[in-house]
Every structure is written in C-alpha cells, then in structure tokens.
Amino acid sequence: MENRIKRLFAEKQGGLLSVYFTAGYPNLNDTVPIILELEKNGVDLIEVGMPFSDPLADGPTIQQSSEIAIRNGMTIPMLFEQLQDIRQHTQIPLVLMGYLNPVMQYGVERFCQKCREVGIDGIILPDLPLADYVREYKHIFEEHNLSKVFLITPQTPEQRIREIDTHTNGFVYMVSSASTTGSTNGKAVANTDYFQRVGKMELRNPAMIGFGIHNNDTFSQACQHAKGAIIGSAFIKAVAQEGSLQENIHSFIQSIRTTA
Amino acid sequence: MKYSVDENGFYGKFGGAYVPEMLYPNVEELRQNYLKIMQEPDFQEELQGLLKDYVGRPTPLYYAKRLSEKYHTKIYLKREDLNHTGAHKINNTMGQILLAKRLGKKRIIAETGAGQHGVATATVCALMGLECIVYMGEVDIERQAPNVARMKMLGATVVPATSGSRTLKDATNEAIRDWINNPEDTYYIIGSVVGPHPYPDMVARFQAVISEEMMTQLQEKEGRDYPDYVVACVGGGSNAAGAFYHYLDRSEVKLVAVEAAGLGVDSGESAATSVLGKEGIIHGSRTLLMQTEDGQVTEPYSISAGLDYPGVGPLHAHLHQSKRAVFESITDEEALQAVLELTRLEGIIPALESAHALAALGRIGAKPEDVVVVNLSGRGDKDLTTYLNRFHFDGE
C-alpha cells in the first residue's frame, strides 16, 4: 500500500491544510468524529495528538487539552481501539504525534506494528533525537511503511537541516519561530528570511509550517513559503466552544480557508 | 572511571539528551563548550576565588560527637548548610553563571522546588548584574514562603507554575518552555543532576567540590582520605552526586542515597523513585521515573519540596541499577524526628531534605569503628513553619 502522505504531496501542489487535535478531547470518543468531520471540510492531513502529562514543547492550550484527555481516559491502547476501523471510512493521511515516553512504555516496535494495522501513515515524536532514531528505530519505522517527520527551527543549522531531510520522509515540519505551540504574537510568519533560506536549500521533502498559525492571514502567509501549514491550538480552542462538533469544525475550517 | 558519563552523555543506559529540536542548538552549544570553559585557568581562578571568599568554602567537616554516641559509630557532618544562602546549591549556580557569562548570555532562568536553588540563582544573578526569572510550583510557593521573599528581595522575578502537580516537575517544564521561547539570549541554570546531557555531568562536576574537600579533611582528621560510608539525600540528586563524586570508583566507600518515602513507599503518596520508578524519559533524560502504565508522569509527594520530584538524575539511576549505591527511603515523620534529634543533640537545625539523610543513620549498619559522612546539604530556616506546626514548642 502506498503511503498516503507521499501520495498527497504528489497530487497537491500547495495550500495544504493540516490540522492537529488532541485525541480524547473534548470528550473521550470524539477522536473518530473529529477526523471524519475534518475530512468532510476539506482538510488535507490530520495529526492526531497522543496526550502526555508533561508536554514540554506545548503552550497552555495543548497542555490543557492533554490534561483533560488523560483525565477522560485516553491512552495509546484506547486510541488504537478507536482507530481500529478508521480506514473503512476515510483515506485521509493520518499522522500520530506525541512524546516519546508513552510510546516507549507501549513499546516502539509494537507501536509501529499497530500503526500499520490501523492505517497510520506517519509519526511525529518531537523529543526523539535524530541520532537515536537513526541508530535504534529507523529500520522499524521503514519496515512498517511509516513516515517519520522531524522538526526544524529558525535556529537549526543548515548542515543539520540536510541531515534531518535525509532521514525524514513525508514532510519536514518547519517550526515557524522560536516558541512553544499556540503562540499568537505574530512572530509565526514574520521570519521570511528563514523560510526563504530553507526554500533555497531545495530539500528532498516538502515542508509544512506550523506553530503559531491560527487564522486565514497566518495560514495564507505560511502557504506562500511552504506546501502548506499546520494548525493545532487554534483548532483545539474552536472545537471546545459551545455548539456541536460539526458546526464548530465547519466554521473554523471556513474561517481558515476564507480571506477575512 | 566506570561511573562517569560517556561521550554520548550516558551513564550505562541512562542519560542522553531527549529534547525537541527547538532546544537542540542550546543544548549542543553547551555540550561543545562546558568542559572547555570549565578547564580554562581563568575560569577556575574566578570560580575558586568566589567559592572561597563569597560562598565561604571550604565548608567544615564536623565530627558530631553526641550523634556518634547515639548511633555507635563515627559520624561527620559535611556542613553544606554553612554555605552562603544556606545550602549546597550555590556551588552549582556560581559555576553555571560564570559559564553563562562566558557564553555571552544576558538572561538567566531557573526552576526551583524548595526554593534553595532559586535563591542560589537569584543570588549569583544579583552578584553578576544579570536578569533572573525563577519558575516555582504554586504549591511550593506556598510552603516555602521565606525563600520566595528572598528571591524577590534579590531582584528575581518568581513565576508560579500552575500546571500538573504545581511542584518541581512543573516548574521544570515551565523553565524549559521559557528556554524554547528565548533560545538566543537566555541561559537555563538547572539546579540538579537532571535534564538533558550535559547538565547532569556539568552539575555533578560543580558539586564535586563537596567530596574533593571531604578527601582533604578526612586525611587530616582520620589519616585516610575516604570514609566507610557517605550518606546523602536524593531528589534529583545534586548534593549526593557531589558527595559521592570522588568516591564513585572507590569500592571501599559505601554510598547511601536516601529518597523521600512521603507517607510511605506503598501509600500512593511518595517520591521514592528508585522503588516506584520505571525506565523512561523525563525532562530530556532517560532515567528512572514514577509513571503510570501508560507512560504518564505521576505526581509525587513528599513533605520536603526539594525531594518532591518524580524522577532521579541518570547517574543515580545507574548507581541504583548497578547496585553501586544503596537506596533507602525515609518517611515524612522519620525525617521530622531526625530534624529534632540533630537540633537537640548538636544544636544544628537541618533542612527537611537533609533530615532524610540523617534519618537513615540507624539503617546503614555502620560499626563503631566505621567513619560515616552525612552530607548536611542545607539548613532548616526555610522549614521553620513546618517544624513549629509539627512540634508545637509553645506547649512544652
């Protein structure tokens, strides 16, 4: 089976919208409904967050959604159970994102096997060091046809970006500015020098910009510098509002895709 | 050198640098420079001068006669409580601030539990004229009020950590997030032998002055440069790392690491990581940590804010697993009794953290001719409210 992330980037040239949400939030069983609703509203890629008690790279929104999701009973086995039949309903590329410790406790190999079984296409583990991945885990990910997406930041040296590009497949996750997730200070799309510098490197992987993308304006600007952009915290705030999931998701995605 | 860190930052299988890419350049800058800078003669000269004239080192190695009589063995106290700011923490903050200056950093951040590391950081920042931001759990801000006041008086900004258990673990998360948001001008002074490599090794090296002095002092007092036992409390483990450091490869010295059992190891309210922890990743390090079956970090408990941490430094995880050190755990109540005992036998009011080490004296099996050094890591001023509430001296 061809990896759905690779197919997506081969088929679509730009303006890709990827949405991150925390599995098990706002309610334990919202995971599948949110995925299906996002697909219906034309989102291109979905990152399903595996909640962790100590999310170091995340700002307050994802910290809180993670805390609530854990309290709701979300665990990795629970998530796989919820996603058991997902491929009977949608072919949208799915990426699991989370921190290393819960995956380590589940067992990396077992985790990758299970991902293949339910039809996951890629994994993002921000605190798994590149060197450890290459040394210990890369062959397992490849064996299970999983893309391993790595992050780069404005502070990542060129040589390391090349190294990351070599070991990444799927896409390179460009962290927009030096920040944790969910910042709305406008720094997200200000760093055009960095976007252009990376653009000129002509990486073998496509790039997606994330962190701080929260409205049509920041989304459109990010799309000028990469294949697309990733929205997390802003979406999480939107789904937790009063009203039905369907309405909240519909109006949020509309607001991102439509110029204000 | 069986117990030193390897080139990849590991002690056996523990350690490493499990940090998101946002922190990679900072951690890498430090990794490439820390040993080089620490070995520069002018760095050593400045550090040694400040440790002597400002911090007040060497700290005494005091023969505790009445305590020795009580336990039928020869007990020395390494008086880290007599350092400026009242604990061993300043050995490390002084070293790191000089390093931060040489790296050209302008803004200093730190996490703190009991507040001793926060005070020690605020102190060296005042001394060097650098901006200082200290993250501290909301719960700890409440139970360690005198130290919060000291930090503020010294000019530091104290930021409450309001997530999770609102203690040391969460303060550390907030400090790391600050560092992610301010990667270029900011230096993070970690207070214990925890965090990503090179922190555990760097902090252990700055604290190693404790055992270095012990060697000279024991040579003078006992005619040999080593004791039979070194006993120290372990939260993250920095004072223990310093007290053990020069004896790690000397098997004639028994190392005793004392953790906080809280209300009891099996009570569900404990911080005894070596008993309750499993291998995993916390704060960028592969080590033993208290966690659920699903890998969520558990909220620890100890009456002592400085020991209220769900992990332990990777060096200690290695010492535990290799059985190089013996691990004991002491309950809140046992620690409190040890506070009163030392106060009444020797006229020294210890910190709650250090009292855990003292409380283990009855368990280590030392013989009358044995030489035991307890690292008295801090003084009890910050814990007086807790002591008064427990002992009600008015009623005596």
XYZ file of C-alpha atoms in Angstrom:
656
model
C 0.000 0.000 0.000
C 1.362 3.388 -0.967
C 1.959 5.829 1.896
C -0.916 8.338 1.853
C 1.335 11.266 2.831
C 3.561 10.702 -0.199
C 0.519 10.474 -2.421
C -0.930 13.698 -1.006
C 2.214 15.717 -1.747
C 2.490 14.166 -5.204
C -1.093 15.121 -6.024
C -1.412 18.587 -4.499
C 0.921 21.437 -5.259
C 0.259 23.823 -2.390
C -2.112 25.382 0.090
C -2.296 22.195 2.128
C -4.060 22.420 5.442
C -3.049 20.065 8.218
C -4.939 20.075 11.482
C -3.678 18.819 14.842
C -6.020 17.852 17.634
C -5.604 16.073 20.956
C -7.185 12.616 20.944
C -9.773 12.242 23.688
C -10.599 15.947 23.827
C -13.060 17.492 24.465
C -14.640 14.039 25.024
C -13.052 10.604 25.044
C -14.936 9.354 21.994
C -14.588 12.462 19.820
C -11.485 11.153 18.028
C -13.172 9.473 15.057
C -15.968 12.053 14.636
C -13.363 14.846 14.537
C -11.293 13.013 11.902
C -14.329 12.418 9.681
C -15.574 15.966 10.090
C -12.170 17.425 9.235
C -12.039 15.337 6.074
C -15.529 16.429 5.107
C -14.447 20.042 5.398
C -11.543 19.585 3.025
C -8.599 19.314 5.404
C -5.678 17.577 3.682
C -3.847 15.901 6.519
C -4.622 15.168 10.168
C -2.260 14.961 13.112
C -3.771 13.063 15.999
C -2.150 14.086 19.265
C -1.408 11.412 21.851
C -1.740 13.276 25.130
C 1.214 13.377 27.542
C 1.337 14.656 31.104
C 4.436 16.785 30.518
C 4.281 18.255 27.007
C 7.459 20.358 27.005
C 7.081 21.856 23.547
C 3.457 22.864 24.013
C 1.817 26.054 25.173
C -1.171 26.306 27.542
C -3.905 25.229 25.063
C -2.385 21.836 24.242
C -1.236 21.384 27.854
C -4.835 21.761 28.999
C -6.381 19.642 26.263
C -3.823 16.921 27.066
C -4.583 17.059 30.763
C -8.322 16.735 30.114
C -7.838 13.972 27.538
C -5.777 11.942 30.014
C -8.411 12.511 32.670
C -11.037 11.360 30.151
C -9.154 8.066 29.917
C -7.217 8.472 26.686
C -4.236 6.113 26.351
C -2.353 4.690 23.384
C -4.232 1.336 23.538
C -7.525 3.272 23.732
C -6.561 5.374 20.720
C -5.737 2.308 18.626
C -9.038 0.791 19.645
C -10.889 3.906 18.489
C -8.990 3.936 15.185
C -9.456 0.202 14.568
C -11.872 0.642 11.629
C -10.918 4.145 10.522
C -9.713 3.029 7.090
C -13.168 1.727 6.244
C -14.358 5.331 6.467
C -11.600 7.604 5.206
C -8.357 7.608 3.243
C -7.088 10.947 4.562
C -3.404 10.814 5.598
C -3.144 10.329 9.374
C -0.136 11.166 11.497
C 0.212 10.352 15.191
C 2.046 12.978 17.202
C 3.179 12.756 20.779
C 6.066 12.475 23.180
C 8.486 9.593 23.388
C 7.793 8.294 26.899
C 4.264 6.907 26.405
C 5.394 5.300 23.125
C 8.442 3.794 24.860
C 6.239 2.299 27.562
C 3.908 0.848 24.908
C 6.959 -0.465 23.060
C 8.241 1.229 19.892
C 8.072 -1.882 17.729
C 4.619 -2.843 18.938
C 3.534 0.772 18.390
C 4.726 0.757 14.780
C 3.057 -2.596 14.094
C -0.208 -1.319 15.477
C 0.084 1.885 13.417
C 0.381 -0.156 10.251
C -2.533 -2.351 11.285
C -4.948 0.559 11.714
C -3.589 2.524 8.749
C -1.472 5.321 10.217
C 0.875 6.976 7.709
C 3.338 8.936 9.794
C 4.692 9.655 13.255
C 5.967 12.820 14.930
C 7.829 12.454 18.222
C 9.494 15.814 18.889
C 11.663 14.584 21.756
C 13.064 11.535 19.960
C 16.570 12.658 18.963
C 17.539 12.208 15.323
C 20.660 10.212 16.247
C 18.688 7.771 18.419
C 16.087 7.374 15.694
C 18.679 6.563 13.082
C 20.560 4.195 15.398
C 17.688 2.324 17.028
C 14.350 2.840 15.331
C 14.614 3.864 11.682
C 14.530 0.318 10.331
C 11.373 -0.407 12.351
C 9.552 2.663 11.014
C 10.558 1.832 7.449
C 9.569 -1.773 7.807
C 6.060 -0.631 8.718
C 5.865 1.952 5.912
C 5.619 4.826 8.380
C 6.846 8.317 7.563
C 8.914 9.805 10.361
C 8.514 13.550 10.356
C 11.185 15.707 12.025
C 11.069 19.324 13.109
C 13.403 22.127 12.092
C 13.502 25.600 13.641
C 14.957 29.020 12.726
C 17.957 28.064 14.890
C 18.653 24.731 13.159
C 21.989 24.968 11.287
C 21.970 24.234 7.559
C 24.042 21.097 7.878
C 21.611 19.661 10.402
C 18.633 20.564 8.217
C 20.286 18.499 5.458
C 20.789 15.602 7.856
C 17.167 15.799 9.006
C 15.977 15.954 5.405
C 17.952 12.800 4.665
C 16.239 10.807 7.410
C 12.778 12.332 7.146
C 10.231 11.035 4.752
C 6.820 12.530 4.267
C 7.484 16.158 5.040
C 9.739 18.462 7.043
C 7.921 20.209 9.869
C 9.137 23.822 9.879
C 8.589 25.312 13.319
C 7.752 28.899 12.418
C 9.576 30.718 15.176
C 11.284 30.078 18.487
C 8.248 29.247 20.540
C 6.074 26.610 22.117
C 2.788 25.797 20.369
C -0.188 28.148 20.362
C 1.556 31.499 20.357
C -0.427 34.261 18.656
C 2.179 37.006 18.939
C 2.505 37.300 15.169
C 6.112 36.042 15.134
C 4.879 32.919 13.322
C 5.047 34.266 9.791
C 7.447 37.156 10.377
C 10.584 35.153 9.812
C 10.597 35.240 5.999
C 14.404 35.099 5.852
C 14.292 31.682 7.473
C 11.517 30.428 5.177
C 13.429 31.655 2.111
C 16.723 30.243 3.350
C 15.139 26.802 3.765
C 13.271 27.216 0.454
C 16.539 27.796 -1.386
C 18.002 24.610 0.051
C 15.662 22.619 -2.223
C 15.111 19.813 0.257
C 14.073 16.393 -0.996
C 10.995 16.546 1.269
C 8.180 19.074 1.041
C 7.868 21.427 4.021
C 4.879 22.350 6.145
C 4.929 25.327 8.505
C 3.489 25.005 11.994
C 3.385 26.702 15.432
C 1.510 29.990 15.718
C -0.646 29.510 12.584
C -4.112 30.440 13.823
C -6.187 32.310 11.207
C -6.609 32.911 7.483
C -3.932 35.571 7.486
C -1.165 33.490 9.079
C -2.262 30.393 7.106
C -2.100 32.189 3.748
C 1.259 33.741 4.506
C 2.695 30.395 5.602
C 1.423 28.803 2.389
C 3.489 31.264 0.357
C 6.651 29.759 1.831
C 5.821 26.080 2.038
C 3.476 23.392 0.703
C 1.077 24.198 3.457
C 0.599 24.865 7.122
C -0.384 23.125 10.333
C -2.924 24.422 12.823
C -3.204 22.984 16.332
C -4.012 25.193 19.311
C -6.423 27.467 17.429
C -8.390 24.420 16.292
C -8.458 22.947 19.794
C -9.886 26.200 21.126
C -12.512 26.136 18.390
C -13.742 22.561 18.986
C -14.161 23.189 22.691
C -16.597 26.036 22.132
C -20.298 25.682 22.766
C -22.243 24.131 19.913
C -21.882 20.880 18.005
C -18.561 19.468 16.810
C -19.863 19.627 13.253
C -20.698 23.320 13.398
C -17.536 24.288 15.258
C -15.296 22.407 12.858
C -17.122 23.663 9.787
C -16.989 27.304 10.752
C -13.362 27.086 11.909
C -12.096 25.499 8.675
C -14.148 28.005 6.675
C -12.526 30.854 8.573
C -9.065 29.498 7.776
C -9.732 28.927 4.094
C -11.587 32.194 3.502
C -9.978 35.599 3.416
C -11.486 37.768 6.093
C 36.053 5.757 35.526
C 33.210 3.274 35.433
C 30.673 5.784 36.659
C 31.483 8.834 34.554
C 29.381 9.938 31.670
C 30.273 8.554 28.217
C 30.785 10.633 25.083
C 27.095 10.433 24.179
C 26.005 11.627 27.594
C 25.035 8.255 29.047
C 25.676 6.573 32.388
C 25.177 2.960 31.393
C 21.809 3.105 29.686
C 20.644 6.268 31.448
C 21.078 9.887 30.360
C 21.229 11.302 26.839
C 19.504 14.403 25.522
C 15.865 13.739 24.591
C 14.921 17.290 23.678
C 12.713 18.726 20.960
C 14.574 20.251 18.033
C 13.840 23.744 19.400
C 16.278 23.073 22.233
C 18.872 21.204 20.224
C 21.077 24.233 19.373
C 21.149 25.417 23.007
C 21.952 22.029 24.434
C 24.513 21.401 21.702
C 26.217 24.769 22.338
C 26.535 23.848 25.977
C 27.732 20.332 25.242
C 30.504 21.591 22.998
C 31.670 24.255 25.430
C 31.165 23.229 29.027
C 34.286 21.160 29.568
C 36.460 23.530 27.569
C 35.297 26.551 29.575
C 35.443 24.716 32.904
C 39.055 23.786 32.248
C 40.211 27.313 31.381
C 42.640 28.572 34.055
C 40.966 31.992 34.350
C 37.552 30.345 34.775
C 38.890 28.123 37.549
C 40.643 31.060 39.179
C 37.482 33.164 39.211
C 35.314 30.255 40.424
C 37.718 29.155 43.170
C 38.090 32.751 44.365
C 34.336 33.230 44.627
C 33.780 29.844 46.277
C 36.334 30.769 48.933
C 35.598 34.432 49.634
C 31.922 34.725 48.699
C 30.391 31.293 49.288
C 32.579 30.541 52.296
C 34.276 27.342 51.216
C 35.704 25.019 52.273
C 32.737 24.095 54.444
C 33.676 22.372 57.716
C 33.687 18.630 58.144
C 32.354 18.463 61.688
C 32.714 15.457 63.980
C 29.263 15.104 65.548
C 30.151 13.656 68.935
C 26.729 13.262 70.507
C 25.128 11.992 67.314
C 28.002 9.481 67.030
C 27.360 8.260 70.562
C 23.710 7.773 69.786
C 24.384 5.645 66.680
C 27.543 3.923 67.996
C 29.646 4.917 65.037
C 31.850 7.834 63.993
C 29.715 10.443 62.287
C 30.957 13.508 60.474
C 28.675 16.161 59.028
C 29.756 17.885 55.840
C 28.404 21.323 56.602
C 26.973 22.450 53.243
C 24.333 24.250 55.313
C 27.019 26.805 56.160
C 27.429 27.952 52.569
C 26.196 31.419 51.691
C 22.424 31.093 51.003
C 22.224 28.038 53.249
C 22.679 25.029 51.017
C 24.950 23.273 48.533
C 23.001 24.723 45.605
C 25.268 27.749 45.235
C 28.269 25.543 44.305
C 26.465 24.856 41.056
C 24.848 28.234 40.385
C 28.179 30.010 40.837
C 29.798 27.703 38.321
C 26.972 27.951 35.812
C 26.645 31.728 35.980
C 30.327 32.135 35.153
C 29.768 29.767 32.247
C 26.691 31.700 31.106
C 28.697 34.915 31.151
C 31.409 33.385 29.010
C 28.751 32.224 26.547
C 27.542 35.831 26.346
C 24.061 35.180 27.797
C 22.101 38.068 29.300
C 19.030 36.471 30.821
C 19.042 33.682 33.401
C 16.173 31.285 34.061
C 15.882 28.566 36.694
C 13.407 26.152 38.254
C 13.161 25.624 41.958
C 11.448 23.230 44.378
C 12.290 24.131 47.970
C 13.500 27.489 46.734
C 17.138 26.861 47.667
C 18.219 26.649 44.041
C 16.063 29.669 43.216
C 17.690 31.680 45.975
C 21.158 30.498 44.945
C 20.419 31.519 41.345
C 18.911 34.887 42.306
C 21.972 35.500 44.467
C 24.558 34.918 41.750
C 22.433 36.936 39.295
C 22.437 39.870 41.719
C 26.174 39.434 42.093
C 26.734 39.467 38.339
C 24.038 42.014 37.475
C 22.033 39.633 35.254
C 18.256 39.390 34.838
C 16.800 36.418 36.720
C 13.491 34.582 36.273
C 12.685 31.677 38.598
C 9.874 29.192 37.933
C 8.363 27.675 41.060
C 5.312 25.451 41.565
C 2.325 27.170 43.115
C 2.248 24.588 45.926
C 5.918 25.198 46.701
C 5.486 28.973 46.664
C 3.052 28.482 49.490
C 5.094 26.076 51.599
C 8.442 27.812 51.103
C 7.401 31.439 51.576
C 10.657 32.686 53.157
C 12.638 31.633 50.080
C 10.150 33.323 47.756
C 10.646 36.537 49.707
C 14.426 36.170 49.495
C 14.341 35.688 45.722
C 12.185 38.765 45.275
C 14.426 40.802 47.576
C 17.382 39.738 45.420
C 15.620 41.170 42.374
C 14.415 37.952 40.736
C 11.018 37.524 39.117
C 9.269 34.484 40.584
C 6.810 32.928 38.129
C 4.304 30.408 39.558
C 3.959 27.097 37.689
C 0.242 26.333 37.708
C 0.076 23.139 35.646
C 0.061 19.497 36.799
C 1.086 18.903 40.401
C 2.276 22.528 40.685
C 5.605 21.442 42.174
C 9.195 20.990 40.991
C 8.372 18.869 37.937
C 6.028 21.520 36.591
C 8.404 24.363 37.417
C 11.000 22.495 35.338
C 8.539 22.149 32.431
C 7.881 25.911 32.543
C 11.577 26.757 32.610
C 12.176 24.512 29.589
C 9.280 26.200 27.750
C 10.766 29.609 28.528
C 14.076 28.407 27.051
C 12.285 27.246 23.891
C 10.753 30.717 23.552
C 14.035 32.526 24.229
C 16.747 30.418 22.642
C 19.353 33.057 21.967
C 19.917 35.381 24.917
C 18.828 33.028 27.685
C 20.795 30.578 29.812
C 18.986 27.916 31.820
C 20.651 27.134 35.162
C 19.321 23.685 36.066
C 19.574 23.060 39.800
C 20.119 19.336 39.909
C 21.848 16.472 38.106
C 18.816 16.105 35.846
C 17.835 17.296 32.372
C 19.485 16.627 29.024
C 23.212 15.952 28.707
C 25.456 17.829 29.520
C 23.550 19.108 32.551
C 23.807 16.013 34.773
C 27.562 15.808 34.234
C 28.122 19.562 34.480
C 26.151 19.952 37.706
C 27.887 16.895 39.220
C 31.261 18.445 38.388
C 30.342 21.738 40.041
C 29.089 19.884 43.123
C 32.150 17.600 43.204
C 33.884 20.211 45.351
C 31.994 18.613 48.269
C 33.773 15.252 48.055
C 37.028 16.899 46.995
C 37.087 18.781 50.296
C 35.998 15.680 52.200
C 39.115 13.886 50.975
C 41.476 16.528 52.339
C 39.513 16.933 55.566
C 39.304 13.195 56.252
C 43.028 12.871 55.579
C 43.632 15.451 58.317
C 41.159 14.017 60.807
C 41.307 10.288 60.144
C 44.609 9.795 58.380
C 42.899 8.447 55.271
C 41.119 10.332 52.517
C 37.928 8.270 52.429
C 35.104 7.316 54.785
C 33.377 3.935 55.028
C 30.009 5.477 54.252
C 28.752 8.599 52.504
C 25.074 9.281 53.167
C 23.115 11.897 51.190
C 19.509 12.638 50.313
C 18.352 12.369 46.700
C 15.573 14.259 44.962
C 17.129 14.999 41.595
C 20.370 14.128 43.329
C 22.823 17.032 43.110
C 24.139 17.067 46.668
C 24.507 13.283 46.585
C 26.294 13.474 43.227
C 28.738 15.978 44.721
C 29.283 13.996 47.920
C 29.756 10.713 46.008
C 31.721 12.094 43.057
C 35.338 11.394 44.005
C 34.397 8.086 45.622
C 32.363 6.645 42.752
C 35.159 4.357 41.610
C 36.384 3.502 45.108
C 34.539 0.387 46.141
C 35.789 0.629 49.762
C 33.348 3.549 50.205
C 29.697 2.574 50.618
C 27.363 5.102 49.049
C 23.918 5.556 50.577
C 21.295 7.529 48.656
C 18.208 8.447 50.681
C 14.915 9.155 48.973
C 11.683 10.601 50.332
C 9.080 7.935 51.102
C 6.491 10.609 51.829
C 3.643 8.956 53.740
C 5.193 5.555 52.981
C 6.508 3.857 49.858
C 3.252 1.947 49.305
C 0.915 4.740 50.357
C 0.475 6.286 46.913
C 1.918 9.486 48.414
C 5.640 9.071 47.913
C 8.651 10.308 45.975
C 10.830 7.190 46.264
C 11.745 6.951 42.596
C 14.210 4.061 42.843
C 11.453 1.873 44.327
C 8.446 3.161 42.410
C 10.032 4.296 39.155
C 10.415 2.621 35.780
C 12.775 3.472 32.960
C 11.535 6.313 30.769
C 12.116 9.892 29.651
C 11.647 12.935 31.846
C 12.952 16.458 31.265
C 15.163 15.332 28.416
C 16.829 12.455 30.203
C 16.423 8.694 30.064
C 16.213 7.638 33.677
C 14.001 6.082 36.324
C 10.758 7.938 36.833
C 7.442 7.450 38.543
C 4.812 6.927 35.890
C 1.589 5.141 35.076
C 1.477 2.008 32.957
C 0.636 4.314 30.020
C 3.750 6.412 30.488
C 2.158 9.462 32.086
C 4.390 11.006 34.728
C 2.946 10.517 38.217
C 2.614 13.306 40.715
C 4.983 12.576 43.573
C 4.590 13.547 47.190
C 6.990 14.470 49.951
C 6.786 16.937 52.824
C 10.129 18.148 51.552
C 9.729 20.338 48.468
C 13.314 19.673 47.417
C 12.745 15.904 47.217
C 9.264 16.113 45.684
C 10.345 15.054 42.182
C 9.115 12.027 40.171
C 12.481 11.344 38.539
C 16.086 10.997 39.613
C 19.295 12.026 37.851
C 20.616 9.474 35.334
C 23.824 8.982 37.351
C 21.741 7.845 40.322
C 19.576 5.606 38.148
C 22.822 3.971 37.045
C 24.172 3.729 40.622
C 20.898 2.113 41.621
C 20.769 -0.352 38.775
C 24.430 -1.311 39.041
C 23.974 -1.591 42.839
C 26.942 0.725 43.374
C 24.819 2.746 45.806
C 22.352 1.528 48.424
C 18.995 3.298 48.237
C 16.953 3.930 51.376
C 13.646 5.710 51.740
C 12.540 7.784 54.702
C 9.009 8.923 55.541
C 7.936 12.467 56.375
C 7.606 11.607 60.031
C 11.007 9.895 60.252
C 12.583 12.959 58.663
C 10.864 15.285 61.117
C 12.117 13.205 64.058
C 15.630 13.405 62.626
C 15.317 17.194 62.461
C 14.528 17.389 66.154
C 17.214 14.861 67.021
C 20.007 16.774 65.298
C 18.753 20.061 66.666
C 18.783 18.800 70.249
C 21.958 16.693 70.052
C 24.163 19.040 68.054
C 22.491 22.448 68.015
C 22.054 22.347 64.250
C 18.637 22.799 62.625
C 18.814 20.927 59.301
C 16.693 21.375 56.189
C 13.918 18.807 55.717
C 15.766 17.410 52.702
C 18.990 16.795 54.634
C 16.995 15.317 57.533
C 16.102 12.397 55.253
C 19.806 11.515 55.080
C 20.157 11.818 58.859
C 17.130 9.601 59.421
C 18.838 6.766 57.545
C 21.725 6.608 60.035
C 20.050 3.857 62.037
C 19.697 1.645 58.975
C 23.047 1.592 57.287
C 24.665 -0.955 59.604
C 27.771 1.091 60.420
C 30.086 -0.427 63.029
C 31.642 1.548 65.924
C 34.994 1.907 64.125
C 33.423 2.976 60.833
C 33.667 6.528 59.565
C 30.353 7.879 58.252
C 29.959 11.203 56.461
C 26.453 12.635 56.193
C 26.141 15.415 53.676
C 24.211 18.088 55.555
C 23.034 19.728 52.355
C 21.052 22.645 53.782
C 19.865 24.451 56.854
C 16.354 24.481 58.226
C 15.448 28.167 58.320
C 13.128 27.801 55.335
C 11.274 24.936 57.077
C 10.670 26.556 60.455
C 6.921 26.940 59.916
C 6.636 23.221 59.150
C 8.692 22.393 62.238
C 6.687 24.668 64.530
C 3.409 23.269 63.225
C 4.598 19.726 63.867
C 6.249 20.148 67.238
C 4.213 22.929 68.953
C 7.058 24.140 71.154
C 4.740 26.582 72.933
C 3.086 23.652 74.667
C 6.335 22.249 76.116
